[in-house]
Amino acid sequence: RHSVSGLRAALDEAQLRSIQNQRVMREAGERGQKLLSEEAALRQRLEECHCELRLGGAHAYADEDGENGLLARTASGSVASTSTASSPLLSRSSTSSSGSLAAGSLRRPRPALQAEKQHLLEQNLLLAEELEEQERDLASRSRRRREGPPEEGATAA
């Protein structure tokens, strides 16, 4: 009798420990899921901040050929990326939280930005030409100083 009741007590104790372990495992699983959700939210926010920093507040970015590194906001306002950047966060999450890019959300650079870019390029060319002209003038004056004053017969020519 003692051994049967001892076995029953040991069995009850083992079942109690099993139930406690299951509860602990369930709670750990819930905490793990919560941490994974928080991690996903933090990754999304980090990606948005990274995109905002890269874009300087603009809504979209494209490289010279208009393809690589194109970033945009979806209709829901979250940032989506078709970038193949070396950043693991940008390349890992290439769609919005809904799982797809919103139709028409990838915008080309705005015409005002294109016009400003063109204006700056033209201004740059003008400044480069002006600089070359100043360099030629300076070289000419320097050469004249080295050669000395022109002779009286050379001024008529």
Coordinates of N, CA and C in Angstrom, one line a residue:
R1 N 0.8 -1.2 0.0 CA 0.0 0.0 0.0 C 0.9 1.3 0.0
H2 N 1.9 1.2 0.8 CA 2.7 2.4 0.8 C 3.4 2.7 -0.5
S3 N 3.8 1.7 -1.2 CA 4.5 1.9 -2.5 C 3.5 2.4 -3.5
V4 N 2.2 1.9 -3.5 CA 1.2 2.4 -4.4 C 0.9 3.8 -4.2
S5 N 0.7 4.2 -2.9 CA 0.4 5.6 -2.6 C 1.6 6.5 -2.9
G6 N 2.8 6.0 -2.7 CA 4.0 6.7 -3.0 C 4.1 7.0 -4.5
L7 N 3.8 5.9 -5.3 CA 3.8 6.0 -6.7 C 2.8 7.0 -7.2
R8 N 1.6 7.0 -6.6 CA 0.5 8.0 -7.0 C 0.9 9.4 -6.6
A9 N 1.6 9.6 -5.5 CA 2.0 10.9 -5.1 C 3.1 11.4 -6.0
A10 N 4.0 10.5 -6.4 CA 5.1 10.9 -7.3 C 4.5 11.2 -8.7
L11 N 3.5 10.4 -9.1 CA 2.8 10.7 -10.4 C 2.1 12.0 -10.4
D12 N 1.4 12.3 -9.3 CA 0.7 13.6 -9.1 C 1.7 14.8 -9.2
E13 N 2.8 14.6 -8.5 CA 3.8 15.6 -8.5 C 4.4 15.8 -9.9
A14 N 4.6 14.8 -10.6 CA 5.1 14.8 -12.0 C 4.1 15.5 -12.9
Q15 N 2.9 15.2 -12.7 CA 1.8 15.9 -13.5 C 1.7 17.4 -13.2
L16 N 1.8 17.7 -11.9 CA 1.8 19.1 -11.5 C 3.0 19.8 -12.1
R17 N 4.2 19.2 -12.1 CA 5.4 19.9 -12.7 C 5.2 20.0 -14.2
S18 N 4.6 19.0 -14.8 CA 4.4 19.1 -16.3 C 3.4 20.2 -16.6
I19 N 2.4 20.4 -15.8 CA 1.4 21.5 -16.0 C 2.1 22.8 -15.8
Q20 N 2.9 22.9 -14.8 CA 3.7 24.1 -14.5 C 4.7 24.4 -15.7
N21 N 5.3 23.4 -16.2 CA 6.3 23.6 -17.3 C 5.6 24.0 -18.5
Q22 N 4.4 23.4 -18.8 CA 3.6 23.8 -20.0 C 3.2 25.3 -19.9
R23 N 2.8 25.7 -18.7 CA 2.4 27.1 -18.5 C 3.6 28.0 -18.7
V24 N 4.8 27.6 -18.2 CA 6.0 28.4 -18.3 C 6.4 28.5 -19.8
M25 N 6.3 27.4 -20.5 CA 6.6 27.3 -21.9 C 5.6 28.2 -22.7
R26 N 4.3 28.2 -22.4 CA 3.3 29.0 -23.1 C 3.6 30.5 -22.9
E27 N 3.9 30.8 -21.6 CA 4.2 32.2 -21.3 C 5.5 32.7 -22.1
A28 N 6.5 31.8 -22.1 CA 7.7 32.1 -22.8 C 7.4 32.3 -24.3
G29 N 6.6 31.4 -24.9 CA 6.2 31.5 -26.3 C 5.5 32.9 -26.5
E30 N 4.6 33.2 -25.6 CA 3.9 34.5 -25.8 C 4.8 35.7 -25.7
R31 N 5.8 35.6 -24.7 CA 6.8 36.7 -24.6 C 7.6 36.7 -25.9
G32 N 8.0 35.5 -26.4 CA 8.7 35.5 -27.7 C 8.0 36.1 -28.8
Q33 N 6.7 35.8 -29.0 CA 5.9 36.4 -30.0 C 5.8 37.9 -29.9
K34 N 5.6 38.3 -28.6 CA 5.6 39.8 -28.4 C 6.9 40.4 -28.8
L35 N 8.0 39.8 -28.4 CA 9.3 40.4 -28.8 C 9.5 40.4 -30.3
L36 N 9.0 39.3 -31.0 CA 9.2 39.3 -32.4 C 8.3 40.4 -33.0
S37 N 7.1 40.7 -32.5 CA 6.3 41.7 -33.0 C 7.0 43.1 -32.8
E38 N 7.5 43.3 -31.6 CA 8.2 44.5 -31.3 C 9.4 44.7 -32.2
E39 N 10.1 43.6 -32.4 CA 11.3 43.7 -33.3 C 10.9 44.1 -34.7
A40 N 9.8 43.5 -35.2 CA 9.3 43.8 -36.5 C 8.9 45.3 -36.6
A41 N 8.2 45.8 -35.6 CA 7.8 47.2 -35.6 C 9.0 48.1 -35.5
L42 N 10.0 47.7 -34.7 CA 11.3 48.5 -34.6 C 12.0 48.5 -36.0
R43 N 12.1 47.3 -36.6 CA 12.7 47.3 -37.9 C 12.0 48.2 -38.9
Q44 N 10.7 48.1 -38.9 CA 9.9 49.0 -39.9 C 10.2 50.4 -39.6
R45 N 10.2 50.8 -38.3 CA 10.5 52.2 -38.0 C 11.9 52.6 -38.3
L46 N 12.9 51.7 -38.1 CA 14.3 52.0 -38.4 C 14.4 52.2 -40.0
E47 N 13.7 51.3 -40.7 CA 13.7 51.4 -42.2 C 13.2 52.8 -42.6
E48 N 12.1 53.2 -42.0 CA 11.5 54.5 -42.4 C 12.4 55.6 -42.0
C49 N 13.0 55.6 -40.9 CA 14.0 56.6 -40.5 C 15.2 56.6 -41.4
H50 N 15.7 55.4 -41.8 CA 16.8 55.3 -42.7 C 16.4 55.9 -44.0
C51 N 15.2 55.6 -44.5 CA 14.8 56.2 -45.8 C 14.7 57.7 -45.7
E52 N 14.1 58.2 -44.6 CA 13.9 59.6 -44.5 C 15.3 60.3 -44.5
L53 N 16.3 59.7 -43.8 CA 17.6 60.3 -43.8 C 18.2 60.2 -45.2
R54 N 18.1 59.1 -45.9 CA 18.7 59.0 -47.2 C 18.0 60.0 -48.2
L55 N 16.7 60.2 -48.0 CA 16.0 61.0 -49.0 C 16.0 62.5 -48.6
G56 N 16.4 62.8 -47.4 CA 16.3 64.2 -46.9 C 14.9 64.7 -46.9
G57 N 14.0 63.9 -46.7 CA 12.6 64.3 -46.6 C 11.8 64.2 -47.9
A58 N 12.5 63.9 -49.0 CA 11.7 63.8 -50.3 C 10.9 62.5 -50.2
H59 N 9.9 62.5 -51.1 CA 9.0 61.3 -51.2 C 9.6 60.2 -52.0
A60 N 10.4 60.4 -53.0 CA 10.9 59.4 -53.8 C 12.4 59.7 -54.2
Y61 N 13.1 58.7 -54.5 CA 14.5 58.9 -55.0 C 14.8 57.9 -56.1
A62 N 15.5 58.3 -57.1 CA 15.9 57.4 -58.1 C 17.3 57.8 -58.5
D63 N 18.1 56.8 -58.9 CA 19.5 57.2 -59.4 C 19.4 57.7 -60.8
E64 N 20.5 57.9 -61.4 CA 20.5 58.6 -62.7 C 19.6 57.9 -63.8
D65 N 19.6 56.6 -63.8 CA 18.7 55.9 -64.8 C 17.3 55.7 -64.3
G66 N 17.0 56.2 -63.1 CA 15.6 56.2 -62.6 C 15.2 54.8 -62.1
E67 N 16.1 53.9 -61.8 CA 15.7 52.6 -61.4 C 16.2 52.2 -60.0
N68 N 17.5 52.0 -59.8 CA 18.0 51.5 -58.6 C 17.8 52.4 -57.4
G69 N 17.4 51.9 -56.3 CA 17.3 52.7 -55.1 C 16.0 53.5 -55.0
L70 N 15.0 53.1 -55.9 CA 13.7 53.8 -55.9 C 13.0 53.5 -54.6
L71 N 12.6 54.5 -53.9 CA 11.9 54.4 -52.6 C 10.6 55.2 -52.8
A72 N 9.5 54.7 -52.1 CA 8.3 55.5 -52.2 C 7.4 55.2 -50.9
R73 N 6.4 56.0 -50.8 CA 5.4 55.8 -49.7 C 4.2 55.1 -50.3
T74 N 3.7 54.1 -49.6 CA 2.5 53.5 -50.1 C 1.3 54.3 -49.7
A75 N 0.1 53.9 -50.1 CA -1.1 54.7 -49.8 C -1.3 54.7 -48.3
S76 N -0.9 53.7 -47.6 CA -1.1 53.7 -46.2 C -0.1 54.6 -45.4
G77 N 0.9 55.1 -46.2 CA 1.9 56.0 -45.6 C 3.2 55.3 -45.1
S78 N 3.2 54.0 -45.2 CA 4.5 53.4 -44.8 C 5.5 53.4 -46.0
V79 N 6.7 53.3 -45.7 CA 7.8 53.4 -46.7 C 8.0 52.0 -47.3
A80 N 8.0 52.0 -48.6 CA 8.3 50.7 -49.3 C 9.6 51.0 -50.1
S81 N 10.4 49.9 -50.3 CA 11.6 50.1 -51.0 C 11.8 49.0 -52.0
T82 N 12.3 49.4 -53.2 CA 12.7 48.4 -54.2 C 14.2 48.4 -54.3
S83 N 14.8 48.9 -53.3 CA 16.2 49.1 -53.3 C 16.9 47.7 -53.1
T84 N 18.1 47.6 -53.7 CA 18.9 46.4 -53.5 C 20.2 46.9 -52.8
A85 N 20.0 47.9 -51.9 CA 21.1 48.5 -51.1 C 21.7 47.4 -50.3
S86 N 23.0 47.7 -49.8 CA 23.7 46.8 -49.0 C 23.1 46.7 -47.6
S87 N 22.3 47.7 -47.2 CA 21.7 47.6 -45.9 C 20.8 46.4 -45.8
P88 N 21.0 45.6 -44.8 CA 20.1 44.4 -44.7 C 18.7 44.7 -44.4
L89 N 18.5 45.9 -43.7 CA 17.1 46.2 -43.4 C 16.4 46.7 -44.6
L90 N 17.0 47.4 -45.5 CA 16.4 47.8 -46.7 C 16.1 46.7 -47.7
S91 N 17.1 45.8 -47.8 CA 16.9 44.7 -48.8 C 16.0 43.6 -48.2
R92 N 16.0 43.5 -46.9 CA 15.1 42.4 -46.3 C 13.6 42.7 -46.5
S93 N 13.3 44.0 -46.3 CA 11.9 44.3 -46.3 C 11.6 45.2 -47.5
S94 N 11.2 44.6 -48.6 CA 11.0 45.3 -49.9 C 9.6 45.7 -50.1
T95 N 8.7 45.3 -49.2 CA 7.3 45.7 -49.4 C 6.8 46.3 -48.1
S96 N 5.6 46.9 -48.2 CA 5.0 47.5 -47.1 C 4.5 46.5 -46.1
S97 N 4.0 46.9 -45.0 CA 3.5 46.0 -44.0 C 2.3 45.2 -44.5
S98 N 1.6 45.7 -45.5 CA 0.5 44.9 -46.0 C 1.0 43.8 -47.0
G99 N 2.2 43.9 -47.3 CA 2.8 42.8 -48.1 C 2.9 43.1 -49.6
S100 N 2.4 44.2 -50.0 CA 2.6 44.6 -51.4 C 2.7 46.1 -51.6
L101 N 3.2 46.5 -52.7 CA 3.4 47.9 -53.0 C 2.0 48.4 -53.5
A102 N 1.7 49.6 -53.0 CA 0.4 50.2 -53.4 C 0.6 50.6 -54.9
A103 N -0.5 50.4 -55.7 CA -0.5 50.7 -57.1 C -0.2 52.2 -57.3
G104 N 0.8 52.5 -58.2 CA 1.1 53.9 -58.5 C 1.8 54.6 -57.4
S105 N 2.3 53.9 -56.4 CA 3.0 54.6 -55.3 C 4.4 55.0 -55.6
L106 N 5.0 54.4 -56.6 CA 6.4 54.7 -57.0 C 6.4 55.9 -57.9
R107 N 6.8 57.1 -57.4 CA 6.7 58.3 -58.1 C 8.1 58.7 -58.6
R108 N 8.1 59.2 -59.8 CA 9.4 59.8 -60.4 C 9.7 61.1 -59.7
P109 N 10.9 61.5 -59.8 CA 11.3 62.8 -59.2 C 10.3 63.9 -59.7
R110 N 9.9 64.8 -58.9 CA 9.0 65.9 -59.2 C 9.6 66.8 -60.2
P111 N 8.8 67.4 -61.1 CA 9.2 68.3 -62.2 C 10.0 69.5 -61.6
A112 N 9.6 70.0 -60.5 CA 10.2 71.1 -59.9 C 11.7 70.8 -59.5
L113 N 11.9 69.6 -59.0 CA 13.2 69.1 -58.7 C 14.1 68.9 -59.9
Q114 N 13.4 68.4 -61.0 CA 14.2 68.2 -62.3 C 14.6 69.6 -62.8
A115 N 13.7 70.6 -62.7 CA 13.9 71.9 -63.3 C 15.1 72.5 -62.4
E116 N 15.0 72.4 -61.1 CA 16.1 72.9 -60.3 C 17.4 72.3 -60.6
K117 N 17.4 71.0 -60.8 CA 18.6 70.2 -61.1 C 19.2 70.7 -62.5
Q118 N 18.3 71.0 -63.5 CA 18.8 71.5 -64.7 C 19.4 72.9 -64.6
H119 N 18.7 73.7 -63.8 CA 19.2 75.1 -63.6 C 20.6 75.0 -62.9
L120 N 20.7 74.2 -61.9 CA 22.0 74.1 -61.2 C 23.1 73.6 -62.2
L121 N 22.8 72.6 -63.1 CA 23.8 72.2 -64.0 C 24.2 73.3 -65.0
E122 N 23.2 74.0 -65.5 CA 23.5 75.2 -66.4 C 24.4 76.2 -65.6
Q123 N 24.0 76.5 -64.4 CA 24.8 77.5 -63.6 C 26.2 76.9 -63.4
N124 N 26.4 75.7 -63.2 CA 27.7 75.1 -63.0 C 28.5 75.2 -64.3
L125 N 27.9 75.0 -65.4 CA 28.6 75.1 -66.7 C 29.1 76.6 -66.9
L126 N 28.2 77.5 -66.6 CA 28.5 79.0 -66.7 C 29.7 79.3 -65.8
L127 N 29.7 78.8 -64.6 CA 30.7 79.1 -63.6 C 32.0 78.5 -64.1
A128 N 32.0 77.3 -64.6 CA 33.2 76.7 -65.1 C 33.8 77.4 -66.3
E129 N 32.9 77.9 -67.2 CA 33.4 78.7 -68.3 C 34.1 80.0 -67.8
E130 N 33.4 80.7 -66.8 CA 33.9 81.9 -66.3 C 35.3 81.7 -65.6
L131 N 35.4 80.6 -64.9 CA 36.6 80.2 -64.2 C 37.8 80.0 -65.2
E132 N 37.4 79.3 -66.3 CA 38.4 79.1 -67.4 C 38.9 80.4 -68.0
E133 N 37.9 81.3 -68.2 CA 38.3 82.6 -68.7 C 39.2 83.4 -67.8
Q134 N 38.9 83.4 -66.5 CA 39.7 84.0 -65.5 C 41.1 83.4 -65.5
E135 N 41.2 82.1 -65.6 CA 42.5 81.4 -65.6 C 43.3 81.9 -66.8
R136 N 42.7 82.0 -68.0 CA 43.4 82.4 -69.2 C 43.9 83.9 -69.0
D137 N 43.0 84.7 -68.5 CA 43.4 86.1 -68.2 C 44.6 86.2 -67.3
L138 N 44.5 85.5 -66.2 CA 45.6 85.4 -65.3 C 46.9 85.0 -65.9
A139 N 46.8 83.9 -66.7 CA 48.0 83.4 -67.3 C 48.6 84.4 -68.3
S140 N 47.7 85.1 -69.0 CA 48.1 86.1 -70.0 C 48.8 87.2 -69.3
R141 N 48.3 87.7 -68.2 CA 48.9 88.8 -67.4 C 50.2 88.4 -66.9
S142 N 50.3 87.2 -66.4 CA 51.5 86.7 -65.8 C 52.6 86.6 -66.8
R143 N 52.2 86.1 -68.0 CA 53.2 86.0 -69.1 C 53.7 87.3 -69.5
R144 N 52.8 88.3 -69.6 CA 53.2 89.7 -70.0 C 54.1 90.3 -69.0
R145 N 53.9 90.0 -67.7 CA 54.8 90.5 -66.7 C 56.2 89.9 -66.8
R146 N 56.3 88.7 -67.1 CA 57.6 88.0 -67.3 C 58.3 88.5 -68.5
E147 N 57.6 88.8 -69.5 CA 58.2 89.3 -70.8 C 58.6 90.7 -70.7
G148 N 58.0 91.5 -69.8 CA 58.3 92.9 -69.7 C 57.4 93.7 -70.4
P149 N 57.6 95.1 -70.4 CA 56.7 96.0 -71.1 C 56.8 95.8 -72.6
P150 N 55.7 96.0 -73.3 CA 55.7 95.8 -74.8 C 56.5 96.9 -75.4
E151 N 57.2 96.7 -76.5 CA 57.9 97.7 -77.2 C 56.9 98.6 -78.0
E152 N 57.4 99.8 -78.3 CA 56.5 100.8 -78.9 C 56.0 100.4 -80.2
G153 N 56.7 99.7 -81.0 CA 56.2 99.2 -82.3 C 55.2 98.1 -82.2
A154 N 55.2 97.3 -81.1 CA 54.3 96.2 -80.9 C 52.9 96.6 -80.5
T155 N 52.8 97.9 -79.9 CA 51.5 98.3 -79.5 C 50.6 98.7 -80.7
A156 N 51.2 99.1 -81.8 CA 50.4 99.5 -82.9 C 49.8 98.2 -83.6
A157 N 50.5 97.1 -83.5 CA 50.0 95.9 -84.1 C 48.9 95.3 -83.3

